[in-house]
mmCIF file of N, CA and C in Angstrom:
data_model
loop_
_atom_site.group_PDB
_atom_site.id
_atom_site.type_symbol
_atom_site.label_atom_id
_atom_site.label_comp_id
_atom_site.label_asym_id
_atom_site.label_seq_id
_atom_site.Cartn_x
_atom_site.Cartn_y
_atom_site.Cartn_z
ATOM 1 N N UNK Q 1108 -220.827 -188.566 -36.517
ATOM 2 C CA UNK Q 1108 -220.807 -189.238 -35.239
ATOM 3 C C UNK Q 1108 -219.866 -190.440 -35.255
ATOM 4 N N UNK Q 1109 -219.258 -191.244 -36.264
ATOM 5 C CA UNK Q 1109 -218.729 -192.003 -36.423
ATOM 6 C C UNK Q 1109 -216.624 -191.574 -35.580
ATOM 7 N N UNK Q 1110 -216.392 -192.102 -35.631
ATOM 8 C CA UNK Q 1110 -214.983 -192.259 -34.758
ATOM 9 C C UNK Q 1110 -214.061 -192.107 -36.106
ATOM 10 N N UNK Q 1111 -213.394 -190.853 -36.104
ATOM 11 C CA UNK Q 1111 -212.586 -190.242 -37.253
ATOM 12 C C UNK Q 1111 -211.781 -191.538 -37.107
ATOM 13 N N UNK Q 1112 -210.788 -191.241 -38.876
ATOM 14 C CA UNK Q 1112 -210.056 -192.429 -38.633
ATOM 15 C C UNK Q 1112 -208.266 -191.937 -38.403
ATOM 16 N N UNK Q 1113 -207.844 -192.660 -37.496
ATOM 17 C CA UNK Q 1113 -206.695 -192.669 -37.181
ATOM 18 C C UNK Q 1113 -205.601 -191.595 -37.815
ATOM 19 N N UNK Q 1114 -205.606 -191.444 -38.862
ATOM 20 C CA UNK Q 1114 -204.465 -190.633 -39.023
ATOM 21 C C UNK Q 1114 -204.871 -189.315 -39.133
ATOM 22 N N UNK Q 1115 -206.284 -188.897 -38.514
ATOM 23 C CA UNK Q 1115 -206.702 -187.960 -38.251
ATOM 24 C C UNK Q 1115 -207.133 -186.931 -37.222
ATOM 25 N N UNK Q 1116 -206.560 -187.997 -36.082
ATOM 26 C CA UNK Q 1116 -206.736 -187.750 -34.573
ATOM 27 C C UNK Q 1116 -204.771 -186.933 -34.376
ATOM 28 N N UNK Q 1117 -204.601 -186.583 -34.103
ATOM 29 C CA UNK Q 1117 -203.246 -186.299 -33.767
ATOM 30 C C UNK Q 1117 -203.196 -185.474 -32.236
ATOM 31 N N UNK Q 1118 -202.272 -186.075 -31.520
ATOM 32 C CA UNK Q 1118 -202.227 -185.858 -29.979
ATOM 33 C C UNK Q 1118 -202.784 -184.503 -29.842
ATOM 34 N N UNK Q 1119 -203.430 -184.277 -28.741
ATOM 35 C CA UNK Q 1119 -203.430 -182.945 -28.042
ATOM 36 C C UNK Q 1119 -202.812 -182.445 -27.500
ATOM 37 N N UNK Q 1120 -201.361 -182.108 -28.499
ATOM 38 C CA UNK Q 1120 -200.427 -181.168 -27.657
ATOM 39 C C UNK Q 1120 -200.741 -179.748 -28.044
ATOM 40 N N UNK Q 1121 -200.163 -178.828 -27.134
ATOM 41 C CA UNK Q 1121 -200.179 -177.799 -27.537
ATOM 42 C C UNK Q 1121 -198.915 -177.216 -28.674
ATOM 43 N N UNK Q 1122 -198.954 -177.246 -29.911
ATOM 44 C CA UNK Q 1122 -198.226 -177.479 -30.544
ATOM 45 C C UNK Q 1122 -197.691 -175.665 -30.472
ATOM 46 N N UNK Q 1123 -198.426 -174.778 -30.716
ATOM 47 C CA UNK Q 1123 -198.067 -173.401 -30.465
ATOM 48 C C UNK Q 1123 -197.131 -173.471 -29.429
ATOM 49 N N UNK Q 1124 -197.323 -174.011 -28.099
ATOM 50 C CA UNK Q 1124 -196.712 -173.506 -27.068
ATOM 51 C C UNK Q 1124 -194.919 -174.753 -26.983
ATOM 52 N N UNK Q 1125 -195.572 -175.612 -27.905
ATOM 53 C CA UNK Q 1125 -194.266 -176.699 -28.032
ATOM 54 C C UNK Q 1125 -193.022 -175.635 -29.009
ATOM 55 N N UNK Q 1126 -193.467 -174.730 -30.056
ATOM 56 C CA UNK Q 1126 -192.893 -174.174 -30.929
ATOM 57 C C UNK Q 1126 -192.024 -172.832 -29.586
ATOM 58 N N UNK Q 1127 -193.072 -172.686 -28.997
ATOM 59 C CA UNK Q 1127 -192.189 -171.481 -28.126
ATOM 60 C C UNK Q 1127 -191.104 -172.110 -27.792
ATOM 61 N N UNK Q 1128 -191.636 -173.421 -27.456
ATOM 62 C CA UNK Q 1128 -190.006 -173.920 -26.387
ATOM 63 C C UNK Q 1128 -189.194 -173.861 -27.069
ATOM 64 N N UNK Q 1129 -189.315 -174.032 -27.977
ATOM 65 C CA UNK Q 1129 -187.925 -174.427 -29.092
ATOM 66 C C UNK Q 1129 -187.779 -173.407 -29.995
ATOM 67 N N UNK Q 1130 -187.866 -172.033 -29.437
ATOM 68 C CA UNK Q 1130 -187.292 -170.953 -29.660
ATOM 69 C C UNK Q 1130 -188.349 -170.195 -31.196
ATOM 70 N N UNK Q 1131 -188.996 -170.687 -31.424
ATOM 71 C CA UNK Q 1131 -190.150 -170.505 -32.251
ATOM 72 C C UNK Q 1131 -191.125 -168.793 -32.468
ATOM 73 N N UNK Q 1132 -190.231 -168.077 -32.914
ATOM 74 C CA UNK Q 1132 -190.860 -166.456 -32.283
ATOM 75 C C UNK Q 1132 -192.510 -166.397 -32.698
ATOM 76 N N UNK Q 1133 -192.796 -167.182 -33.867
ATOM 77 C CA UNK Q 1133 -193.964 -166.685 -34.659
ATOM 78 C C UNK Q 1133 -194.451 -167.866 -34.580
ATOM 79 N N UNK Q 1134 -195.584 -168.163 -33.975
ATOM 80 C CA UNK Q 1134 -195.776 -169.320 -33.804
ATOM 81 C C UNK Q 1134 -198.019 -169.008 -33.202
ATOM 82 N N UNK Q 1135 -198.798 -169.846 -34.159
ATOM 83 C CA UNK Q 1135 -200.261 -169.393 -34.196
ATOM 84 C C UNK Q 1135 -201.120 -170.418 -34.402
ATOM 85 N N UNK Q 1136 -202.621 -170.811 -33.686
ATOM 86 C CA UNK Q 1136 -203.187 -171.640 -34.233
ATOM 87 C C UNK Q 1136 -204.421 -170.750 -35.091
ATOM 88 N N UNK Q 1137 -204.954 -171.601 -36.010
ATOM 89 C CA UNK Q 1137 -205.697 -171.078 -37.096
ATOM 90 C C UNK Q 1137 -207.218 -171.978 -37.124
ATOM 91 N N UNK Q 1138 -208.046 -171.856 -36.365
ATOM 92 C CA UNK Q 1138 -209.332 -172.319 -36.494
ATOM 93 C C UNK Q 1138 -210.049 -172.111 -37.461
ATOM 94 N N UNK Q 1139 -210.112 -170.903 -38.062
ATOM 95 C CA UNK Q 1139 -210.873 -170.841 -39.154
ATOM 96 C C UNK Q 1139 -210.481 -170.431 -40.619
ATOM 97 N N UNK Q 1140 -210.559 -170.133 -41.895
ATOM 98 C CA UNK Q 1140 -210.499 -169.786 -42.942
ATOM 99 C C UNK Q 1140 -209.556 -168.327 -42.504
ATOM 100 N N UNK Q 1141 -210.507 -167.672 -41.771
ATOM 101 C CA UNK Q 1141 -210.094 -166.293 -41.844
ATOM 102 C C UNK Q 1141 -208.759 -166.238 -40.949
ATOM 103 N N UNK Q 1142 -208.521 -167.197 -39.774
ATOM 104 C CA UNK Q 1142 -207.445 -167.265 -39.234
ATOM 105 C C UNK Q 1142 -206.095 -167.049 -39.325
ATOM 106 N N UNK Q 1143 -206.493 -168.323 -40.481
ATOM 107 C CA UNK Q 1143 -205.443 -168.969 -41.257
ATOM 108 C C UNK Q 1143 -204.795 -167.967 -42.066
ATOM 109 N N UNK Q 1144 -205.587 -167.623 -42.958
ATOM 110 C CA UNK Q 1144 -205.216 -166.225 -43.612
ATOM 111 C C UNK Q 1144 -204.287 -165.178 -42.846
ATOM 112 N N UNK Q 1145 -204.845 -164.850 -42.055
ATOM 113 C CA UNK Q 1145 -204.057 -163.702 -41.090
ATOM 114 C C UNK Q 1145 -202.894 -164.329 -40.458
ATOM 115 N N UNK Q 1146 -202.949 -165.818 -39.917
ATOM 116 C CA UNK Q 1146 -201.550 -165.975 -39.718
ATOM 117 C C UNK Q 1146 -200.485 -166.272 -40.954
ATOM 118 N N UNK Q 1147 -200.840 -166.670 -41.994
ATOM 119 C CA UNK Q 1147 -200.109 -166.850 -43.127
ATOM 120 C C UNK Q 1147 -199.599 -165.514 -43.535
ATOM 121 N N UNK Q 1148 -200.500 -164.604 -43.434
ATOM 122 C CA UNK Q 1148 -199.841 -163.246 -43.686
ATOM 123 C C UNK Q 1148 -198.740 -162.831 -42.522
ATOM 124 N N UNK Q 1149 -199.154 -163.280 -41.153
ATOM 125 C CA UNK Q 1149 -198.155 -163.135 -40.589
ATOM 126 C C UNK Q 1149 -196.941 -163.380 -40.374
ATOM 127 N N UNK Q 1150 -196.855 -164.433 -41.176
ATOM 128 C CA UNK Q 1150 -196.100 -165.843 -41.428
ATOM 129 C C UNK Q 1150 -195.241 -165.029 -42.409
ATOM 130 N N UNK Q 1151 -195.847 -164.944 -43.509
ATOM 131 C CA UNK Q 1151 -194.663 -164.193 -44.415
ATOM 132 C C UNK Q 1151 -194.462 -163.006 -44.204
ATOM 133 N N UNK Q 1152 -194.687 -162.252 -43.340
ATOM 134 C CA UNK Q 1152 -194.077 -161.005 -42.922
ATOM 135 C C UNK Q 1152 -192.766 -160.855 -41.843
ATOM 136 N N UNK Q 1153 -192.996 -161.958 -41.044
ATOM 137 C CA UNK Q 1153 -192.278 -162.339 -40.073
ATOM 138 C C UNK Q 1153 -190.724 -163.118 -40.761
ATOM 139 N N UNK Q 1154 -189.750 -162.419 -39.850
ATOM 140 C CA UNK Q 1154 -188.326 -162.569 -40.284
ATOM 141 C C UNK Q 1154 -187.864 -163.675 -39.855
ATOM 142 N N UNK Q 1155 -187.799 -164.800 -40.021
ATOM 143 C CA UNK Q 1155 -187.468 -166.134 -39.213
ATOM 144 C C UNK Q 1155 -188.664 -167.525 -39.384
ATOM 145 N N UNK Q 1156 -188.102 -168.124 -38.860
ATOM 146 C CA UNK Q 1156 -189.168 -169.212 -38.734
ATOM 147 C C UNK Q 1156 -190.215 -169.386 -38.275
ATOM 148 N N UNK Q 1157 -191.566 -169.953 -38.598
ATOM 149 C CA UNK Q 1157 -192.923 -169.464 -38.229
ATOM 150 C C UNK Q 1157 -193.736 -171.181 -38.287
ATOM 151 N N UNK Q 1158 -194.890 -170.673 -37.294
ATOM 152 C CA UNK Q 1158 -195.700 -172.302 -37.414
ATOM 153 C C UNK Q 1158 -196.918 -171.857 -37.211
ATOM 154 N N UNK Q 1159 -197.893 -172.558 -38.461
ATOM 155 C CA UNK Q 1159 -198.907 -172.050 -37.969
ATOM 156 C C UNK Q 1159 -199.737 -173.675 -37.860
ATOM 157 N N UNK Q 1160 -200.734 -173.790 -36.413
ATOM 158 C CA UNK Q 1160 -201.085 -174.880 -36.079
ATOM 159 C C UNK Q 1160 -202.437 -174.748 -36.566
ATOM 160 N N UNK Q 1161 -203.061 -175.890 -37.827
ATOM 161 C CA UNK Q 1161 -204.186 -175.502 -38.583
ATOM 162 C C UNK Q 1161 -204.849 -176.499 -37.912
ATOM 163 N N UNK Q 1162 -206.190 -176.109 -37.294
ATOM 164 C CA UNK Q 1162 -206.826 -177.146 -36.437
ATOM 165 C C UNK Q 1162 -208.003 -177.220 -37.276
ATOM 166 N N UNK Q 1163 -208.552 -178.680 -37.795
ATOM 167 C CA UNK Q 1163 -209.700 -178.819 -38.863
ATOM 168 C C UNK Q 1163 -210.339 -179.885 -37.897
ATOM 169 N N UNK Q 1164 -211.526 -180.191 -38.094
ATOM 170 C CA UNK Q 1164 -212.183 -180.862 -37.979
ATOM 171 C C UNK Q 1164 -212.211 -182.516 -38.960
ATOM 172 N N UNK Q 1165 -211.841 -183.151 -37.651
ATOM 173 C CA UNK Q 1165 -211.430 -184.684 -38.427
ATOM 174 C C UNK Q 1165 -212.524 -185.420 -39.058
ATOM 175 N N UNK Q 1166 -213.420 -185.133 -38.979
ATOM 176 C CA UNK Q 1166 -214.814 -185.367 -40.146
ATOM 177 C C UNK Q 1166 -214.781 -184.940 -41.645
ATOM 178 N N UNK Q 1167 -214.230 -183.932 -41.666
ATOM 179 C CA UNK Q 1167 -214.148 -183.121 -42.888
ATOM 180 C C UNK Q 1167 -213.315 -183.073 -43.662
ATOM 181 N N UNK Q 1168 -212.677 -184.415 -43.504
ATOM 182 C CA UNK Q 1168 -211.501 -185.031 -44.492
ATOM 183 C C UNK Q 1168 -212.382 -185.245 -45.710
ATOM 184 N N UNK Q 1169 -211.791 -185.187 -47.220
ATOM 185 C CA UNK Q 1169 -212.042 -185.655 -48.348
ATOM 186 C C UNK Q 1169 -212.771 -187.142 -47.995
ATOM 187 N N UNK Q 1170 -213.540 -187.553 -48.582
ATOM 188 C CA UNK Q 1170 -213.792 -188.586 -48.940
ATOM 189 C C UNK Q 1170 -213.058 -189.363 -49.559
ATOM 190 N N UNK Q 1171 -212.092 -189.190 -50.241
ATOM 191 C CA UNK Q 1171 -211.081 -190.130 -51.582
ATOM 192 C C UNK Q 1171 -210.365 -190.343 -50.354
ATOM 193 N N UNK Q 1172 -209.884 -189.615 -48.673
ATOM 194 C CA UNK Q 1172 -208.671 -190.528 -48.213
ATOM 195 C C UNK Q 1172 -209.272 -191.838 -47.909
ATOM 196 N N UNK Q 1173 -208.593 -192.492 -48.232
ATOM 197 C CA UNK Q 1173 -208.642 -194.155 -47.258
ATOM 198 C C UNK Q 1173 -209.188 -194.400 -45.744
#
């Protein structure tokens, strides 16, 4: 419940759809474990440049960051 800290908030852009603009063919967000996976596979299958937008939960940072 506490207010994540700062360098863990990062704007709410749509970063997938920012990658289209800028010509971005392969471009995915990854909510979960299993997501992630499947776009990473997609990622290296795919001929060109690729982004995959990993959305975590800003609570669930390590403890050791600052």
């Amino acid at each position: 419940s506490a207010t994540p800290l700062p360098y863990a908030v990062i704007s709410q852009w749509d970063f997938v759809k920012f990658a289209g603009s800028m010509g971005v063919q392969y471009a995915q967000l990854a909510d979960t474990a299993a997501a992630f996976d499947a776009a990473l596979a997609g990622a290296k299958a795919f001929n060109g440049p690729a982004l995959i937008a990993a959305k975590v939960d800003p609570h669930g940072l390590p403890a050791e960051l600052p």
